[in-house]
Amino acid sequence: MFSRKRSSFIPVPLLLPVLAASLSMSCTTYSSTLVAGHLTSSSGYPVADFDSKCSSIASQLNSSIPNATVRFAELVTQGTNITFTDSDRDPSCIAQPFFLPASLIVRADICRISLDVQTSERSGIHMETWLPRNWTGRFLSTGNGGLGGCIQFADMAYTSSLGFATVGANNGHDGFSGRPFLNNSDVLEDFAYRSVHTGVVLGKEITKTFYGHEHTKSYFLGCSTGGRQGLKSIQDFPEDFDGVVAGAPANQVKLMDDFSYIFSLTGTPDASSFVPKEAWVNIVHPDLLKQCDKVIDGVEDGIIEDPHLCNYDPSGIVCSGDSNATSCITPEQADTVRKVFSPFFIGDEFIFPRLVPGSETGDGLRSVLAGDVAPFSVDWFKFVVNSDPNLDAKTLGPSDWKKCIAQDPFNISTFKGDISAFKNRGGKLLSYHGQVDSLISPESSEIYYDHVSSTMDLSTSQMDDFYRHFRISGMFHCFTGPGAWNVGQGLLGDTSPGSDYTDPEKNILMATVRWVEEGTAPETIEGTKFVNDTNSLGVEFSRKHCRFPLRNTYDGVGDSTKPESWSCQPVSD
């Protein structure tokens, strides 16, 4: 992919400041207004020669951007069904349907630009820029997932349809495997931070070249690895974005440890300590809901509004002499359940928060609780920590976990507490986390929030000025779950069937836009649960999710499916 001669290569650390400087020139200021509660551009940015510009942009970019080769630039009209080929992404990306569908329908006319960019002499990224005909003047970068080398085209389709000039990149490698990291720190550097930052700098330059003037505001939208990338940008490149939506972020190295640690608790499927999927779903989960659902929040709906209050005791489902394996678990399995629902320590050192009660039926059943080390962790220890493709990840223990934490390549832990540079320039951070996320404990987002508060010596009210975190009850990892999880976080997160889904009261991205551009900070984010998770079937219930540390509280008398029956109250325990 990256075949340019060495003599023509300009190192990225030298290239990016040059491009960034060019972006600071000839700035034109535009504004946005609220119309019927929805954000729109005050005048829009019509391009009379949009089609012809799209057909000629490739040659312009090839001559103006060092170390880049444009694969193609093509006009894609609204309603076109794009089927992605192996040239667009690695086949392994198809296994991630929430982020990377095999095909999708483009919702707005766009100029789709695909290019390769060399980031060092032995690494580079593939990126795309989707420029909408109905551009609002806003720029946005999408994130990635897992150890992801897959452009999240679904997010690009979503945000470009909302009028954002949108970029996405493959994080420096193709596919979901971590093998490209083996003995190549340059590829790892792309993954840690350089892919997103390079895509942002070049994407802004491409946007300016195409439309003839700069963007007005810059945003980021991502979840999981994307959430971490959003925080990394705030910490290391505070000028890149005016508003960041970071879903389910995590301390990268400690999360890799946690996956390995949980396997050490469960063992393989043939171990006496192992709890099978059927037992989690049919025995543990129902018993847990009996203890922690209605008792905690007053509503029996399969959703534990605040898992912090659930200290589950599995002793009531332990087998007695006349019990059978379909209705109970063994004492050793019960011990596994208790340990899984407890924080991870190495000696006296806290490493990672617990798997939260209620999350045991979510995504983790296929990986974290499946009787093997989660694939992301296997690859990280093989190809980064130990540089040994033949490593048996099942043998890892405390010394390996400490080694992983100590390495922290390129500060990929993403745990800097001082984000004052982002705050001081007026940046806004909206983070969110599903409260039944079994891949990344939702408590990890609260730990980072508290870390920023402590490091910067800020009270909750002071944090509210630039950083708000929302706990989404009943949401699994980024999407789906029994709760009102549709909050405008992507194509799957559309908040109303067949109508306008840009209401900033219900859409986390547009809430961030309103916060940045109008100064109105989100007090709640109203989530929607559709019947059978199908928008066309209508709304099953809605709930306004509270900003941390407030707790969503049922009034005890109203219709619990209506958001007005709940309110955000201070935590008193």
Coordinates of C-alpha atoms in Angstrom, one line a residue:
M1 CA 0.0 0.0 0.0
F2 CA 2.8 2.4 0.9
S3 CA 5.2 2.3 -1.9
R4 CA 6.5 5.9 -2.1
K5 CA 10.3 6.2 -2.3
R6 CA 12.0 7.0 1.0
S7 CA 13.4 10.3 -0.4
S8 CA 9.9 11.7 -0.9
F9 CA 8.7 10.9 2.6
I10 CA 8.1 13.8 4.9
P11 CA 7.9 12.5 8.5
V12 CA 4.5 13.1 10.0
P13 CA 5.7 15.2 13.0
L14 CA 7.1 17.7 10.4
L15 CA 4.1 17.4 8.0
L16 CA 1.3 17.9 10.5
P17 CA 2.3 21.4 11.8
V18 CA 2.7 22.6 8.3
L19 CA -0.9 21.5 7.4
A20 CA -2.2 22.7 10.7
A21 CA -0.7 26.1 10.1
S22 CA -2.4 26.4 6.7
L23 CA -5.7 25.6 8.4
S24 CA -5.4 28.6 10.7
M25 CA -5.4 31.1 7.8
S26 CA -8.3 32.8 6.1
C27 CA -10.9 31.7 8.7
T28 CA -14.5 32.7 8.0
T29 CA -16.9 32.7 10.9
Y30 CA -20.4 31.3 10.5
S31 CA -23.1 30.7 13.1
S32 CA -25.9 28.2 13.8
T33 CA -29.3 28.7 15.2
L34 CA -32.0 26.6 16.9
V35 CA -35.1 26.1 14.9
A36 CA -38.0 24.3 16.7
G37 CA -35.5 22.8 19.1
H38 CA -33.2 21.5 16.4
L39 CA -29.8 22.8 15.3
T40 CA -29.4 24.0 11.8
S41 CA -26.9 26.1 10.0
S42 CA -27.9 29.8 9.7
S43 CA -27.5 29.8 6.0
G44 CA -26.1 26.5 4.9
Y45 CA -23.1 26.0 2.5
P46 CA -24.5 25.2 -0.9
V47 CA -21.9 24.3 -3.5
A48 CA -23.1 25.1 -7.0
D49 CA -20.5 22.9 -8.7
F50 CA -20.5 20.1 -6.2
D51 CA -20.5 17.3 -8.8
S52 CA -17.7 18.7 -10.9
K53 CA -15.6 19.5 -7.8
C54 CA -16.0 15.9 -6.7
S55 CA -14.8 14.7 -10.1
S56 CA -11.7 16.9 -10.0
I57 CA -10.7 16.8 -6.3
A58 CA -8.5 13.7 -6.6
S59 CA -5.9 15.4 -8.8
Q60 CA -5.9 18.5 -6.6
L61 CA -5.2 16.5 -3.5
N62 CA -2.5 14.3 -5.0
S63 CA -0.6 17.4 -5.9
S64 CA -1.1 19.2 -2.6
I65 CA -0.9 16.6 0.2
P66 CA 2.6 15.1 0.8
N67 CA 2.8 11.3 1.5
A68 CA -0.8 10.7 0.3
T69 CA -2.2 8.9 -2.7
V70 CA -5.9 9.3 -3.5
R71 CA -7.5 5.9 -4.5
F72 CA -10.6 7.5 -5.8
A73 CA -13.1 10.3 -5.4
E74 CA -16.7 9.6 -6.5
L75 CA -20.1 11.1 -6.2
V76 CA -22.5 9.0 -4.2
T77 CA -26.1 10.0 -4.3
Q78 CA -28.7 9.7 -1.6
G79 CA -30.3 6.3 -1.5
T80 CA -27.3 4.5 -3.0
N81 CA -26.6 1.1 -1.4
I82 CA -22.8 0.8 -0.9
T83 CA -21.5 -2.7 -0.7
F84 CA -18.0 -2.7 0.8
T85 CA -15.4 -4.9 -0.8
D86 CA -12.1 -6.3 0.4
S87 CA -10.4 -3.2 -1.0
D88 CA -12.5 -1.0 1.4
R89 CA -11.8 -3.1 4.5
D90 CA -10.4 -6.4 5.7
P91 CA -12.9 -9.4 5.6
S92 CA -12.6 -9.7 9.4
C93 CA -14.4 -6.4 9.8
I94 CA -17.6 -8.0 8.6
A95 CA -17.8 -9.8 12.0
Q96 CA -18.5 -6.4 13.7
P97 CA -22.0 -5.6 12.2
F98 CA -22.9 -2.8 14.7
F99 CA -20.0 -0.7 13.4
L100 CA -19.2 -2.2 10.0
P101 CA -22.1 -3.5 8.0
A102 CA -21.4 -5.4 4.8
S103 CA -23.4 -2.7 3.0
L104 CA -25.4 0.4 3.9
I105 CA -27.6 3.0 2.3
V106 CA -26.2 6.5 2.0
R107 CA -28.7 9.0 3.4
A108 CA -27.4 12.1 1.7
D109 CA -25.5 13.1 -1.4
I110 CA -21.7 12.9 -0.7
C111 CA -18.4 13.2 -2.4
R112 CA -16.6 10.0 -1.1
I113 CA -12.8 10.3 -1.1
S114 CA -10.5 7.4 -0.4
L115 CA -6.8 7.8 0.2
D116 CA -3.7 6.2 1.6
V117 CA -1.4 8.3 3.8
Q118 CA 2.1 7.3 4.8
T119 CA 2.7 8.1 8.5
S120 CA 6.3 6.8 8.7
E121 CA 8.8 4.8 6.6
R122 CA 7.1 1.5 7.7
S123 CA 3.5 2.4 8.5
G124 CA 0.5 4.3 7.1
I125 CA -3.2 4.7 7.3
H126 CA -6.1 4.3 4.9
M127 CA -8.7 7.0 5.4
E128 CA -11.9 8.2 3.8
T129 CA -13.5 11.6 3.8
W130 CA -17.3 11.9 3.1
L131 CA -18.2 15.4 2.1
P132 CA -22.0 16.1 2.1
R133 CA -23.8 18.3 -0.4
N134 CA -25.8 19.7 2.5
W135 CA -22.7 20.7 4.5
T136 CA -23.4 22.6 7.7
G137 CA -19.9 23.9 8.1
R138 CA -19.1 21.3 10.8
F139 CA -16.3 18.8 10.7
L140 CA -16.3 15.4 12.4
S141 CA -13.9 12.5 12.9
T142 CA -15.2 9.0 13.7
G143 CA -13.4 6.5 15.9
N144 CA -12.8 2.7 15.8
G145 CA -13.5 -0.4 17.8
G146 CA -11.5 -3.1 19.5
L147 CA -7.9 -3.4 18.2
G148 CA -9.7 -2.1 15.1
G149 CA -8.2 -1.6 11.7
C150 CA -11.6 -1.0 10.2
I151 CA -13.2 2.3 9.1
Q152 CA -16.6 2.6 10.7
F153 CA -18.6 3.4 7.6
A154 CA -21.9 3.3 9.5
D155 CA -20.7 6.3 11.6
M156 CA -19.6 8.1 8.5
A157 CA -23.0 7.5 6.8
Y158 CA -24.7 8.7 10.0
T159 CA -22.8 11.9 10.5
S160 CA -22.5 12.9 6.9
S161 CA -26.3 12.7 6.6
L162 CA -26.4 15.2 9.5
G163 CA -24.3 17.6 7.4
F164 CA -20.9 17.0 8.9
A165 CA -17.8 16.7 6.7
T166 CA -16.7 13.4 8.1
V167 CA -13.4 11.4 8.2
G168 CA -12.7 7.9 9.2
A169 CA -9.4 5.9 9.2
N170 CA -8.2 2.3 9.6
N171 CA -6.0 3.0 12.6
G172 CA -2.8 2.1 10.8
H173 CA -3.7 -1.5 9.9
D174 CA -6.4 -3.6 8.3
G175 CA -8.7 -5.9 10.2
F176 CA -9.4 -6.8 13.8
S177 CA -6.2 -8.7 14.6
G178 CA -3.4 -7.2 16.5
R179 CA -0.8 -9.1 14.5
P180 CA 0.4 -5.9 12.6
F181 CA 1.7 -4.6 15.9
L182 CA 4.3 -7.4 16.1
N183 CA 7.8 -5.8 16.1
N184 CA 6.5 -2.6 14.5
S185 CA 6.1 0.2 17.0
D186 CA 5.2 2.6 14.1
V187 CA 1.9 0.7 13.5
L188 CA 1.3 0.7 17.2
E189 CA 1.8 4.4 17.3
D190 CA -0.8 4.9 14.6
F191 CA -3.2 2.8 16.6
A192 CA -2.5 4.7 19.9
Y193 CA -3.0 8.2 18.5
R194 CA -1.5 9.1 15.2
S195 CA -4.2 7.7 12.9
V196 CA -6.9 9.8 14.3
H197 CA -4.8 13.0 14.6
T198 CA -3.5 12.5 11.0
G199 CA -7.0 12.0 9.7
V200 CA -8.2 15.1 11.5
V201 CA -5.4 17.4 10.1
L202 CA -5.7 16.0 6.6
G203 CA -9.5 15.8 6.7
K204 CA -9.7 19.5 7.6
E205 CA -7.4 20.4 4.8
I206 CA -9.5 18.3 2.3
T207 CA -12.6 19.9 3.6
K208 CA -11.2 23.4 3.1
T209 CA -9.9 22.5 -0.4
F210 CA -13.3 21.1 -1.5
Y211 CA -15.6 23.7 -0.1
G212 CA -13.4 26.7 -0.4
H213 CA -13.4 27.7 3.2
E214 CA -12.7 26.2 6.6
H215 CA -15.0 24.3 8.9
T216 CA -16.8 26.3 11.7
K217 CA -16.6 23.7 14.5
S218 CA -14.9 20.3 14.8
Y219 CA -16.3 17.2 16.6
F220 CA -15.5 13.6 17.4
L221 CA -17.9 10.7 17.8
G222 CA -16.7 7.3 19.0
C223 CA -17.4 4.4 21.4
S224 CA -15.2 1.7 22.9
T225 CA -11.8 2.2 21.3
G226 CA -13.4 5.2 19.8
G227 CA -14.2 6.5 23.2
R228 CA -10.6 6.1 24.2
Q229 CA -9.5 7.9 21.0
G230 CA -11.7 10.8 21.9
L231 CA -10.1 11.1 25.3
K232 CA -6.7 10.7 23.8
S233 CA -7.3 13.6 21.5
I234 CA -8.5 15.8 24.3
Q235 CA -5.4 14.9 26.4
D236 CA -2.7 15.2 23.7
F237 CA -4.3 17.3 20.9
P238 CA -6.7 19.7 22.6
E239 CA -7.0 21.9 19.5
D240 CA -8.3 19.1 17.3
F241 CA -11.9 19.2 18.5
D242 CA -14.4 21.7 19.9
G243 CA -16.7 18.9 21.1
V244 CA -16.1 15.3 21.8
V245 CA -18.6 12.4 22.3
A246 CA -16.7 9.6 24.0
G247 CA -18.7 6.4 24.7
A248 CA -17.5 3.6 26.9
P249 CA -13.8 4.5 27.0
A250 CA -11.3 2.6 29.1
N251 CA -7.7 2.5 30.3
Q252 CA -6.3 0.4 27.4
V253 CA -3.6 -1.6 29.2
K254 CA -5.6 -2.3 32.4
L255 CA -8.6 -3.4 30.3
M256 CA -6.3 -6.0 28.5
D257 CA -5.3 -7.2 31.9
D258 CA -8.9 -7.4 33.1
F259 CA -9.9 -9.7 30.3
S260 CA -7.0 -12.0 31.2
Y261 CA -7.9 -11.8 34.9
I262 CA -11.5 -12.7 34.4
F263 CA -10.4 -15.8 32.5
S264 CA -8.3 -16.7 35.5
L265 CA -11.5 -16.7 37.6
T266 CA -13.8 -18.6 35.3
G267 CA -11.3 -21.1 33.8
T268 CA -12.0 -23.1 30.7
P269 CA -15.5 -24.7 30.0
D270 CA -14.3 -28.0 31.5
A271 CA -13.2 -26.4 34.8
S272 CA -15.3 -26.9 37.9
S273 CA -15.2 -23.1 38.4
F274 CA -16.7 -22.3 35.0
V275 CA -20.2 -21.0 34.8
P276 CA -21.9 -21.9 31.5
K277 CA -23.8 -19.4 29.4
E278 CA -27.1 -21.2 30.2
A279 CA -26.4 -20.8 33.9
W280 CA -25.7 -17.1 33.6
V281 CA -28.8 -16.5 31.6
N282 CA -31.3 -18.8 33.2
I283 CA -30.2 -19.1 36.8
V284 CA -27.9 -16.3 37.9
H285 CA -29.5 -13.4 36.0
P286 CA -33.1 -14.0 37.2
D287 CA -32.0 -14.4 40.8
L288 CA -29.9 -11.3 40.5
L289 CA -32.9 -9.3 39.2
K290 CA -35.0 -10.5 42.1
Q291 CA -32.4 -9.0 44.5
C292 CA -31.5 -5.8 42.7
D293 CA -34.2 -4.7 40.2
K294 CA -37.4 -3.6 41.9
V295 CA -35.8 -3.5 45.3
I296 CA -33.4 -0.8 44.2
D297 CA -35.3 1.4 41.8
G298 CA -38.9 0.5 42.6
V299 CA -39.8 -0.8 39.1
E300 CA -39.7 -4.4 38.0
D301 CA -38.6 -4.0 34.4
G302 CA -35.4 -6.0 34.0
I303 CA -33.3 -2.8 34.3
I304 CA -31.1 -2.0 37.3
E305 CA -31.1 1.8 37.2
D306 CA -28.0 2.1 39.3
P307 CA -25.8 -1.1 39.5
H308 CA -23.7 0.6 42.2
L309 CA -26.4 -0.4 44.6
C310 CA -26.4 -4.0 43.7
N311 CA -24.3 -6.3 45.9
Y312 CA -25.5 -9.6 44.6
D313 CA -25.3 -12.7 46.8
P314 CA -25.7 -16.0 44.8
S315 CA -26.0 -18.2 47.9
G316 CA -29.7 -18.7 47.3
I317 CA -29.1 -20.6 44.0
V318 CA -26.4 -22.9 45.3
C319 CA -27.2 -26.6 44.8
S320 CA -28.5 -28.6 47.7
G321 CA -28.5 -32.4 47.8
D322 CA -31.7 -32.8 45.8
S323 CA -31.1 -30.0 43.3
N324 CA -30.2 -30.5 39.7
A325 CA -27.8 -28.5 37.4
T326 CA -30.6 -26.8 35.5
S327 CA -31.9 -24.8 38.4
C328 CA -28.8 -24.2 40.6
I329 CA -25.1 -23.7 40.6
T330 CA -22.3 -25.4 42.6
P331 CA -20.6 -23.7 45.5
E332 CA -17.4 -23.3 43.4
Q333 CA -19.4 -21.7 40.6
A334 CA -21.1 -19.3 43.1
D335 CA -17.6 -18.3 44.2
T336 CA -16.7 -17.5 40.6
V337 CA -19.8 -15.3 40.4
R338 CA -18.8 -13.4 43.5
K339 CA -15.3 -12.8 42.2
V340 CA -16.4 -11.7 38.8
F341 CA -18.7 -9.1 40.5
S342 CA -15.8 -7.8 42.6
P343 CA -13.0 -5.4 41.7
F344 CA -9.7 -6.6 40.2
F345 CA -6.7 -6.2 42.5
I346 CA -3.1 -7.3 42.3
G347 CA -2.2 -7.6 45.9
D348 CA -3.4 -4.4 47.5
E349 CA -3.3 -2.4 44.2
F350 CA -6.6 -1.7 42.5
I351 CA -6.4 -2.4 38.8
F352 CA -9.9 -2.4 37.3
P353 CA -13.5 -2.2 38.4
R354 CA -15.8 -5.1 38.6
L355 CA -18.1 -6.6 36.0
V356 CA -21.3 -4.9 37.0
P357 CA -24.3 -7.0 38.1
G358 CA -26.9 -7.1 35.4
S359 CA -24.4 -7.2 32.6
E360 CA -23.9 -11.0 32.6
T361 CA -26.3 -11.5 29.7
G362 CA -24.6 -9.0 27.4
D363 CA -21.7 -9.0 25.0
G364 CA -19.3 -10.5 27.5
L365 CA -21.1 -13.9 27.3
R366 CA -19.4 -14.4 23.9
S367 CA -15.9 -13.4 25.0
V368 CA -15.2 -12.4 28.6
L369 CA -17.2 -15.1 30.2
A370 CA -16.9 -17.7 27.4
G371 CA -14.1 -19.8 29.0
D372 CA -11.1 -18.3 27.1
V373 CA -9.1 -15.1 27.2
A374 CA -10.9 -12.4 25.2
P375 CA -9.4 -12.2 21.7
F376 CA -8.3 -8.5 22.1
S377 CA -6.3 -9.4 25.2
V378 CA -4.7 -12.5 23.6
D379 CA -3.5 -10.3 20.7
W380 CA -2.3 -7.6 22.9
F381 CA -0.1 -9.9 25.0
K382 CA 1.1 -11.8 22.0
F383 CA 2.0 -9.0 19.7
V384 CA 2.6 -6.0 22.0
V385 CA 3.5 -7.0 25.5
N386 CA 5.6 -10.1 24.7
S387 CA 6.3 -10.0 20.9
D388 CA 5.6 -13.7 20.9
P389 CA 3.1 -15.1 18.4
N390 CA 3.2 -18.5 20.1
L391 CA 2.4 -17.2 23.6
D392 CA -0.2 -19.2 25.4
A393 CA -2.4 -16.4 26.8
K394 CA -4.1 -18.9 29.2
T395 CA -0.9 -19.0 31.3
L396 CA -0.8 -15.3 32.1
G397 CA -0.7 -14.1 35.7
P398 CA 0.1 -11.1 37.9
S399 CA 3.7 -10.6 36.7
D400 CA 2.4 -10.4 33.1
W401 CA -0.4 -8.0 34.1
K402 CA 2.2 -5.7 35.8
K403 CA 4.4 -5.8 32.8
C404 CA 1.5 -4.8 30.6
I405 CA 0.7 -1.8 32.8
A406 CA 4.4 -0.8 33.0
Q407 CA 4.9 -0.8 29.2
D408 CA 2.0 1.5 28.3
P409 CA 3.3 2.3 24.8
F410 CA 2.6 5.9 23.7
N411 CA 0.6 6.4 26.9
I412 CA -2.1 4.3 25.4
S413 CA -3.6 3.9 28.9
T414 CA -5.2 7.4 28.1
F415 CA -5.5 8.3 31.8
K416 CA -4.1 11.9 31.9
G417 CA -6.1 13.8 34.5
D418 CA -5.1 17.3 33.4
I419 CA -7.2 18.3 30.4
S420 CA -7.1 22.0 31.2
A421 CA -5.8 22.9 27.7
F422 CA -9.1 21.5 26.2
K423 CA -11.2 23.2 28.9
N424 CA -9.5 26.5 28.6
R425 CA -10.1 26.8 24.9
G426 CA -13.8 26.2 25.4
G427 CA -13.9 22.5 24.5
K428 CA -16.8 20.3 25.6
L429 CA -16.7 16.6 26.5
L430 CA -19.8 14.5 26.7
S431 CA -19.1 10.9 27.8
Y432 CA -21.6 8.1 28.2
H433 CA -21.5 4.5 29.3
G434 CA -24.0 1.7 29.2
Q435 CA -24.7 0.5 32.7
V436 CA -24.8 -3.2 31.7
D437 CA -21.7 -3.1 29.6
S438 CA -19.9 -6.4 30.2
L439 CA -16.9 -5.6 28.0
I440 CA -15.8 -2.4 29.6
S441 CA -17.1 -1.9 33.1
P442 CA -19.1 1.4 33.3
E443 CA -17.5 2.2 36.6
S444 CA -14.2 2.8 34.6
S445 CA -15.8 6.0 33.1
E446 CA -16.7 7.2 36.6
I447 CA -13.1 6.5 37.7
Y448 CA -11.7 8.7 34.9
Y449 CA -14.3 11.5 35.7
D450 CA -13.2 11.5 39.3
H451 CA -9.5 11.4 38.3
V452 CA -10.0 14.6 36.2
S453 CA -11.9 16.2 39.0
S454 CA -9.2 15.4 41.6
T455 CA -6.3 16.3 39.3
M456 CA -7.7 19.6 38.3
D457 CA -9.2 20.3 41.8
L458 CA -12.7 20.9 40.4
S459 CA -16.0 20.5 42.0
T460 CA -18.9 18.7 40.2
S461 CA -20.4 22.0 39.3
Q462 CA -17.1 23.2 37.9
M463 CA -16.8 20.0 35.9
D464 CA -20.3 20.5 34.5
D465 CA -18.9 23.6 32.7
F466 CA -17.0 21.4 30.2
Y467 CA -17.3 17.7 31.1
R468 CA -20.5 15.8 31.6
H469 CA -20.9 12.1 31.9
F470 CA -24.1 10.2 31.4
R471 CA -25.0 6.8 32.7
I472 CA -27.3 5.0 30.2
S473 CA -29.2 2.4 32.2
G474 CA -29.9 -0.9 30.4
M475 CA -27.4 -0.4 27.6
F476 CA -24.9 -3.1 26.7
H477 CA -21.6 -2.1 25.0
C478 CA -22.3 1.0 23.0
F479 CA -25.6 -0.3 21.6
T480 CA -28.6 -2.6 22.4
G481 CA -29.8 -3.9 25.8
P482 CA -33.0 -4.0 27.8
G483 CA -33.0 -0.2 28.5
A484 CA -33.7 3.0 26.6
W485 CA -30.4 2.7 24.8
N486 CA -31.1 4.7 21.6
V487 CA -29.5 8.1 22.3
G488 CA -28.3 9.1 18.8
Q489 CA -24.9 7.5 19.1
G490 CA -25.0 6.2 15.5
L491 CA -27.2 4.6 12.8
L492 CA -28.4 2.0 15.4
G493 CA -29.1 4.8 17.9
D494 CA -31.7 6.7 15.9
T495 CA -34.1 8.1 18.4
S496 CA -37.4 8.2 16.5
P497 CA -39.0 6.1 13.8
G498 CA -39.1 7.6 10.3
S499 CA -38.8 11.2 11.5
D500 CA -36.3 13.8 12.6
Y501 CA -33.8 12.3 15.0
T502 CA -31.7 15.4 15.6
D503 CA -33.4 16.7 18.7
P504 CA -30.5 17.6 21.1
E505 CA -32.6 16.5 24.0
K506 CA -32.5 12.9 22.6
N507 CA -29.3 12.8 20.5
I508 CA -25.9 12.9 22.3
L509 CA -24.1 14.2 19.2
M510 CA -26.5 17.1 18.6
A511 CA -26.6 17.8 22.3
T512 CA -22.8 18.3 22.1
V513 CA -23.2 20.5 19.1
R514 CA -25.8 22.7 20.9
W515 CA -23.5 22.8 24.0
V516 CA -20.6 24.0 21.8
E517 CA -22.4 26.4 19.5
E518 CA -25.3 27.7 21.7
G519 CA -23.8 27.3 25.2
T520 CA -26.7 25.1 26.4
A521 CA -25.3 22.2 28.3
P522 CA -27.3 18.9 28.4
E523 CA -29.1 18.3 31.7
T524 CA -30.3 14.8 30.6
I525 CA -30.2 12.7 27.5
E526 CA -33.5 11.1 26.8
G527 CA -33.1 7.5 25.6
T528 CA -35.6 5.5 23.6
K529 CA -36.4 1.8 23.6
F530 CA -38.2 0.6 20.5
V531 CA -40.5 -2.5 20.4
N532 CA -38.2 -5.4 19.6
D533 CA -35.5 -2.9 19.0
T534 CA -37.2 -2.0 15.7
N535 CA -37.8 1.7 15.1
S536 CA -40.7 1.1 12.7
L537 CA -42.7 -0.8 15.5
G538 CA -42.8 2.3 17.7
V539 CA -41.6 3.3 21.1
E540 CA -41.8 0.8 24.0
F541 CA -40.6 3.3 26.6
S542 CA -38.4 6.3 27.1
R543 CA -36.2 7.5 30.0
K544 CA -34.1 10.6 30.6
H545 CA -30.6 9.5 31.6
C546 CA -28.9 11.6 34.3
R547 CA -25.5 13.2 34.3
F548 CA -23.1 11.7 36.8
P549 CA -23.1 11.7 39.8
L550 CA -26.9 12.2 39.9
R551 CA -29.1 9.1 40.2
N552 CA -32.3 8.5 38.2
T553 CA -35.1 8.0 40.6
Y554 CA -38.7 6.8 40.1
D555 CA -41.4 8.8 41.7
G556 CA -43.2 5.7 42.8
V557 CA -46.6 6.5 41.4
G558 CA -46.4 7.5 37.7
D559 CA -46.1 5.4 34.6
S560 CA -42.6 4.1 34.7
T561 CA -42.4 3.9 30.9
K562 CA -42.7 7.7 30.8
P563 CA -39.7 9.9 31.4
E564 CA -41.6 12.4 33.5
S565 CA -42.0 9.7 36.2
W566 CA -38.3 9.8 36.8
S567 CA -36.0 12.6 38.1
C568 CA -32.3 13.1 38.7
Q569 CA -31.5 13.2 42.4
P570 CA -28.2 13.6 44.3
V571 CA -26.6 10.4 45.6
S572 CA -27.2 10.2 49.3
D573 CA -25.5 6.9 50.2

